[in-house]
Amino acid sequence: MSDTRVKAVDSPPPPGLVTPRPQLRKPRSRPYALAVRALGPFALLGLWLAASATGLLTPDVLASPAEVLRAVGELCGNGQLPDALTTSLTRSGLGLLIGLAAGLTLGITTGFTRLGDELLDSSLQTLRTIPFLSLVPLFMVWFGINETAKILLIAVATTFPMYVSASSGVRNTDPKLVEAMRSFGMSRLAIVREVVLPGALPSLLAGLRLSMTLSVIALIAAEEINATAGIGYLMSQAQSYARTDILAVCILVYGLLGLTADILVRLLERVLMPWRTPQGARR
């Protein structure tokens, strides 16, 4: 009997099938992963350097990396870049906080209560389809060209990604778990705080990532509203004097702001959800 079992185990698989091989994840060191991530930016920088050195990119089209570095030193030396960055971050941060608070509140309301869903969801979904850039002229009429219009434009742009993510995450909460907590006498507010929000955390972080990225995009549009300070103001001034080096600095600053926002959300995900596998780690 034992010989029969050994033969069954050692026998080759039936025709058309192969012996299963478990796919083990190959560990990668952090320096290696960072080096791979840096290949793309360094490749773009190399192309930029080569194009500027060979004359394919002339200064009137795009300044060379060396000229951009000199512009950074110039703007930092006279204090323009730090002041502009502080102003832009303040606008973006205030608008983002308002948008996140509004989107989270509306998402919980429509996702957790039937009345809220029936009253609000269809209207919010309609408003969500309106491009926020189309609101710029209207906001200028309503609020003028002061800081209020800029901050509210960013707030509107960042509200709806958080709303959609929060509403979807709340709806996906296990209804049996919610009903069990109600049977134990837990209040609605406590259920939201202790059950619904922790369960919806992956969706909330996805909404946070989208909202933070959109806050930078909306900041660019907001600073076109007759700004007198900020990165957008630097860009308009550089455009007037055809300073492509300063224009490149401002564009790079906007890109770095978006990258920083994404990195912050990734770090927050690792802290709040340490059990999640990093994206692409199994491939």
CSV table of C-alpha atoms in Angstrom, one decimal:
chain,number,residue,atom,x,y,z
A,1,MET,CA,0.0,0.0,0.0
A,2,SER,CA,2.8,2.4,0.9
A,3,ASP,CA,4.6,1.6,-2.5
A,4,THR,CA,1.4,2.5,-4.3
A,5,ARG,CA,1.3,5.9,-2.6
A,6,VAL,CA,4.9,6.6,-3.4
A,7,LYS,CA,4.4,5.8,-7.0
A,8,ALA,CA,1.3,8.0,-7.1
A,9,VAL,CA,3.2,10.9,-5.7
A,10,ASP,CA,6.3,10.4,-7.9
A,11,SER,CA,4.3,9.8,-11.1
A,12,PRO,CA,4.4,12.5,-13.8
A,13,PRO,CA,1.4,14.8,-14.3
A,14,PRO,CA,-1.3,13.9,-16.9
A,15,PRO,CA,-0.7,15.0,-20.4
A,16,GLY,CA,-1.3,18.8,-20.9
A,17,LEU,CA,-0.5,19.7,-17.3
A,18,VAL,CA,2.8,20.7,-15.8
A,19,THR,CA,4.2,20.3,-12.3
A,20,PRO,CA,3.1,23.4,-10.3
A,21,ARG,CA,5.9,25.7,-9.3
A,22,PRO,CA,5.1,28.2,-6.5
A,23,GLN,CA,6.1,31.8,-7.5
A,24,LEU,CA,8.2,33.2,-4.7
A,25,ARG,CA,8.6,36.9,-4.4
A,26,LYS,CA,12.2,37.9,-4.9
A,27,PRO,CA,13.2,40.4,-2.2
A,28,ARG,CA,14.6,43.7,-3.4
A,29,SER,CA,16.8,46.0,-1.4
A,30,ARG,CA,15.5,49.5,-0.9
A,31,PRO,CA,18.5,51.2,-2.6
A,32,TYR,CA,18.0,49.0,-5.6
A,33,ALA,CA,14.3,49.9,-5.8
A,34,LEU,CA,15.1,53.6,-5.4
A,35,ALA,CA,17.8,53.3,-8.2
A,36,VAL,CA,15.3,51.8,-10.6
A,37,ARG,CA,12.7,54.5,-9.8
A,38,ALA,CA,15.3,57.2,-10.5
A,39,LEU,CA,16.2,55.8,-14.0
A,40,GLY,CA,13.2,57.5,-15.7
A,41,PRO,CA,13.9,61.1,-14.3
A,42,PHE,CA,17.7,60.7,-15.0
A,43,ALA,CA,17.0,59.6,-18.5
A,44,LEU,CA,14.8,62.6,-19.2
A,45,LEU,CA,17.5,64.9,-17.7
A,46,GLY,CA,20.1,63.3,-19.9
A,47,LEU,CA,17.9,63.9,-23.0
A,48,TRP,CA,17.3,67.5,-21.9
A,49,LEU,CA,21.1,68.0,-21.5
A,50,ALA,CA,21.9,66.4,-24.8
A,51,ALA,CA,19.2,68.4,-26.7
A,52,SER,CA,20.5,71.7,-25.2
A,53,ALA,CA,24.1,70.9,-25.9
A,54,THR,CA,23.5,70.0,-29.5
A,55,GLY,CA,21.3,73.0,-30.2
A,56,LEU,CA,18.1,71.1,-30.7
A,57,LEU,CA,16.6,73.1,-27.8
A,58,THR,CA,17.5,76.8,-28.0
A,59,PRO,CA,17.1,79.1,-25.0
A,60,ASP,CA,14.1,80.8,-26.5
A,61,VAL,CA,12.3,77.4,-26.6
A,62,LEU,CA,13.5,75.9,-23.4
A,63,ALA,CA,16.5,76.9,-21.2
A,64,SER,CA,19.2,74.3,-20.5
A,65,PRO,CA,19.5,72.6,-17.1
A,66,ALA,CA,22.4,74.8,-16.2
A,67,GLU,CA,20.4,78.0,-16.9
A,68,VAL,CA,17.5,76.6,-14.9
A,69,LEU,CA,19.9,76.0,-11.9
A,70,ARG,CA,21.1,79.5,-12.2
A,71,ALA,CA,17.5,80.8,-12.2
A,72,VAL,CA,16.8,78.8,-9.1
A,73,GLY,CA,19.8,80.4,-7.4
A,74,GLU,CA,18.6,83.8,-8.6
A,75,LEU,CA,15.1,83.3,-7.3
A,76,CYS,CA,16.2,81.9,-4.0
A,77,GLY,CA,18.8,84.7,-3.6
A,78,ASN,CA,16.2,87.5,-3.9
A,79,GLY,CA,13.6,85.6,-1.9
A,80,GLN,CA,11.0,85.3,-4.7
A,81,LEU,CA,10.9,81.5,-4.9
A,82,PRO,CA,10.5,80.9,-1.1
A,83,ASP,CA,7.8,83.6,-0.9
A,84,ALA,CA,5.9,82.3,-3.9
A,85,LEU,CA,6.2,78.7,-2.7
A,86,THR,CA,4.8,79.7,0.7
A,87,THR,CA,1.8,81.5,-0.9
A,88,SER,CA,1.0,78.7,-3.3
A,89,LEU,CA,1.3,76.0,-0.5
A,90,THR,CA,-1.1,78.0,1.7
A,91,ARG,CA,-3.6,78.3,-1.1
A,92,SER,CA,-3.4,74.6,-2.0
A,93,GLY,CA,-3.4,73.5,1.6
A,94,LEU,CA,-6.5,75.5,2.6
A,95,GLY,CA,-8.4,74.4,-0.4
A,96,LEU,CA,-7.4,70.8,0.1
A,97,LEU,CA,-8.6,70.8,3.7
A,98,ILE,CA,-11.9,72.3,2.8
A,99,GLY,CA,-12.4,69.9,-0.1
A,100,LEU,CA,-11.4,66.8,2.0
A,101,ALA,CA,-13.7,67.8,4.8
A,102,ALA,CA,-16.7,68.4,2.5
A,103,GLY,CA,-16.0,65.2,0.4
A,104,LEU,CA,-15.7,63.0,3.5
A,105,THR,CA,-18.8,64.4,5.1
A,106,LEU,CA,-20.9,64.0,2.0
A,107,GLY,CA,-19.5,60.6,1.2
A,108,ILE,CA,-20.3,59.3,4.7
A,109,THR,CA,-23.8,60.8,4.5
A,110,THR,CA,-24.7,59.3,1.1
A,111,GLY,CA,-23.0,56.0,1.8
A,112,PHE,CA,-24.3,55.3,5.3
A,113,THR,CA,-27.8,56.7,5.2
A,114,ARG,CA,-30.5,56.0,2.7
A,115,LEU,CA,-32.1,59.4,3.0
A,116,GLY,CA,-28.7,61.1,2.3
A,117,ASP,CA,-28.2,58.9,-0.8
A,118,GLU,CA,-31.7,59.7,-2.1
A,119,LEU,CA,-31.4,63.5,-1.5
A,120,LEU,CA,-27.8,64.2,-2.4
A,121,ASP,CA,-26.1,61.6,-4.6
A,122,SER,CA,-27.8,62.4,-7.9
A,123,SER,CA,-27.1,66.1,-7.5
A,124,LEU,CA,-23.5,65.5,-6.5
A,125,GLN,CA,-22.9,63.1,-9.4
A,126,THR,CA,-24.2,65.8,-11.8
A,127,LEU,CA,-22.0,68.5,-10.3
A,128,ARG,CA,-19.0,66.1,-10.4
A,129,THR,CA,-19.2,66.0,-14.2
A,130,ILE,CA,-18.7,69.7,-14.5
A,131,PRO,CA,-15.0,70.6,-15.2
A,132,PHE,CA,-13.8,72.8,-12.4
A,133,LEU,CA,-11.9,74.9,-14.9
A,134,SER,CA,-15.2,76.0,-16.3
A,135,LEU,CA,-16.0,77.6,-12.9
A,136,VAL,CA,-13.1,80.1,-13.1
A,137,PRO,CA,-15.1,82.9,-14.8
A,138,LEU,CA,-18.1,82.3,-12.5
A,139,PHE,CA,-15.9,82.4,-9.4
A,140,MET,CA,-14.4,85.6,-10.5
A,141,VAL,CA,-17.9,87.1,-10.8
A,142,TRP,CA,-19.0,85.8,-7.5
A,143,PHE,CA,-15.9,86.3,-5.3
A,144,GLY,CA,-13.8,88.7,-7.3
A,145,ILE,CA,-10.0,88.2,-7.8
A,146,ASN,CA,-9.1,87.8,-4.2
A,147,GLU,CA,-7.8,84.7,-2.3
A,148,THR,CA,-11.3,83.4,-1.7
A,149,ALA,CA,-11.9,82.6,-5.3
A,150,LYS,CA,-8.6,80.7,-5.6
A,151,ILE,CA,-9.1,78.7,-2.4
A,152,LEU,CA,-12.7,77.8,-3.2
A,153,LEU,CA,-11.7,76.7,-6.7
A,154,ILE,CA,-9.2,74.3,-5.2
A,155,ALA,CA,-11.7,73.1,-2.7
A,156,VAL,CA,-14.3,72.3,-5.4
A,157,ALA,CA,-11.7,70.4,-7.4
A,158,THR,CA,-10.7,68.3,-4.5
A,159,THR,CA,-14.2,67.6,-3.0
A,160,PHE,CA,-15.5,65.1,-5.6
A,161,PRO,CA,-12.6,62.6,-5.7
A,162,MET,CA,-12.8,62.3,-1.9
A,163,TYR,CA,-16.6,62.1,-2.1
A,164,VAL,CA,-16.7,59.3,-4.6
A,165,SER,CA,-14.0,57.3,-2.8
A,166,ALA,CA,-15.6,57.8,0.6
A,167,SER,CA,-19.1,57.0,-0.6
A,168,SER,CA,-17.9,53.8,-2.3
A,169,GLY,CA,-15.8,52.7,0.7
A,170,VAL,CA,-18.7,53.3,3.1
A,171,ARG,CA,-21.1,51.3,0.9
A,172,ASN,CA,-18.8,48.4,0.9
A,173,THR,CA,-18.7,48.0,4.6
A,174,ASP,CA,-20.0,44.6,5.8
A,175,PRO,CA,-23.7,45.2,6.6
A,176,LYS,CA,-23.7,42.2,9.0
A,177,LEU,CA,-21.0,43.8,11.0
A,178,VAL,CA,-22.9,47.1,11.1
A,179,GLU,CA,-26.0,45.3,12.2
A,180,ALA,CA,-24.1,43.4,14.9
A,181,MET,CA,-22.8,46.7,16.3
A,182,ARG,CA,-26.3,48.1,16.3
A,183,SER,CA,-27.6,45.1,18.2
A,184,PHE,CA,-25.0,45.8,20.9
A,185,GLY,CA,-26.4,49.3,21.3
A,186,MET,CA,-23.6,51.2,19.5
A,187,SER,CA,-24.8,54.6,18.3
A,188,ARG,CA,-24.6,55.7,14.6
A,189,LEU,CA,-21.7,58.1,15.3
A,190,ALA,CA,-19.8,55.3,17.1
A,191,ILE,CA,-20.4,52.9,14.3
A,192,VAL,CA,-19.1,55.3,11.7
A,193,ARG,CA,-16.0,56.0,13.8
A,194,GLU,CA,-15.2,52.5,15.0
A,195,VAL,CA,-16.5,50.3,12.1
A,196,VAL,CA,-17.2,52.2,8.9
A,197,LEU,CA,-14.2,54.5,8.6
A,198,PRO,CA,-11.6,51.8,9.4
A,199,GLY,CA,-13.3,49.5,6.9
A,200,ALA,CA,-13.3,52.2,4.2
A,201,LEU,CA,-9.7,53.2,4.8
A,202,PRO,CA,-8.3,51.9,1.5
A,203,SER,CA,-10.9,53.9,-0.4
A,204,LEU,CA,-10.3,57.0,1.7
A,205,LEU,CA,-6.6,56.9,1.0
A,206,ALA,CA,-7.2,56.4,-2.7
A,207,GLY,CA,-9.5,59.5,-2.6
A,208,LEU,CA,-6.8,61.4,-0.6
A,209,ARG,CA,-4.2,60.6,-3.3
A,210,LEU,CA,-6.5,61.8,-6.1
A,211,SER,CA,-7.5,64.9,-4.2
A,212,MET,CA,-3.9,65.9,-3.3
A,213,THR,CA,-2.9,65.5,-7.0
A,214,LEU,CA,-5.9,67.6,-8.1
A,215,SER,CA,-5.1,70.3,-5.6
A,216,VAL,CA,-1.8,71.0,-7.5
A,217,ILE,CA,-3.6,71.0,-10.8
A,218,ALA,CA,-6.3,73.3,-9.5
A,219,LEU,CA,-3.6,75.5,-8.0
A,220,ILE,CA,-2.2,76.1,-11.4
A,221,ALA,CA,-5.7,77.2,-12.7
A,222,ALA,CA,-6.4,79.2,-9.5
A,223,GLU,CA,-3.2,81.2,-9.8
A,224,GLU,CA,-4.3,82.3,-13.3
A,225,ILE,CA,-7.0,84.5,-11.6
A,226,ASN,CA,-5.0,87.7,-11.6
A,227,ALA,CA,-2.6,86.5,-9.0
A,228,THR,CA,-0.1,88.9,-7.5
A,229,ALA,CA,1.9,86.3,-5.6
A,230,GLY,CA,2.7,82.6,-5.8
A,231,ILE,CA,4.2,80.3,-8.4
A,232,GLY,CA,1.6,81.3,-11.0
A,233,TYR,CA,2.5,84.9,-10.6
A,234,LEU,CA,6.2,84.1,-11.2
A,235,MET,CA,5.1,82.2,-14.3
A,236,SER,CA,3.2,85.2,-15.7
A,237,GLN,CA,6.0,87.5,-15.0
A,238,ALA,CA,8.5,85.2,-16.7
A,239,GLN,CA,6.2,84.9,-19.7
A,240,SER,CA,6.1,88.6,-20.1
A,241,TYR,CA,9.9,88.7,-20.2
A,242,ALA,CA,10.3,85.5,-22.2
A,243,ARG,CA,12.4,83.9,-19.3
A,244,THR,CA,12.1,80.3,-20.2
A,245,ASP,CA,14.5,79.4,-17.4
A,246,ILE,CA,12.1,80.8,-14.8
A,247,LEU,CA,9.2,79.1,-16.6
A,248,ALA,CA,11.0,75.8,-16.4
A,249,VAL,CA,11.7,76.4,-12.7
A,250,CYS,CA,8.0,77.0,-12.0
A,251,ILE,CA,6.9,73.9,-14.0
A,252,LEU,CA,9.4,71.8,-12.1
A,253,VAL,CA,8.1,73.2,-8.8
A,254,TYR,CA,4.6,72.2,-9.7
A,255,GLY,CA,5.8,68.7,-10.6
A,256,LEU,CA,7.7,68.3,-7.4
A,257,LEU,CA,4.6,69.4,-5.4
A,258,GLY,CA,2.6,66.7,-7.1
A,259,LEU,CA,5.3,64.1,-6.5
A,260,THR,CA,5.6,65.1,-2.8
A,261,ALA,CA,1.9,64.8,-2.3
A,262,ASP,CA,1.9,61.3,-3.8
A,263,ILE,CA,4.9,60.2,-1.6
A,264,LEU,CA,3.2,61.5,1.5
A,265,VAL,CA,0.1,59.4,0.8
A,266,ARG,CA,2.2,56.3,0.1
A,267,LEU,CA,3.9,56.8,3.5
A,268,LEU,CA,0.5,57.3,5.2
A,269,GLU,CA,-0.7,54.0,3.6
A,270,ARG,CA,2.3,52.1,5.0
A,271,VAL,CA,1.7,53.6,8.5
A,272,LEU,CA,-2.1,53.0,8.5
A,273,MET,CA,-2.1,49.7,6.5
A,274,PRO,CA,1.2,48.0,7.1
A,275,TRP,CA,-0.3,44.6,6.0
A,276,ARG,CA,-0.8,45.7,2.4
A,277,THR,CA,1.7,44.5,-0.2
A,278,PRO,CA,3.4,47.3,-2.1
A,279,GLN,CA,2.0,47.7,-5.6
A,280,GLY,CA,3.8,45.5,-8.1
A,281,ALA,CA,5.7,43.5,-5.5
A,282,ARG,CA,4.3,40.2,-6.8
A,283,ARG,CA,5.3,40.7,-10.4
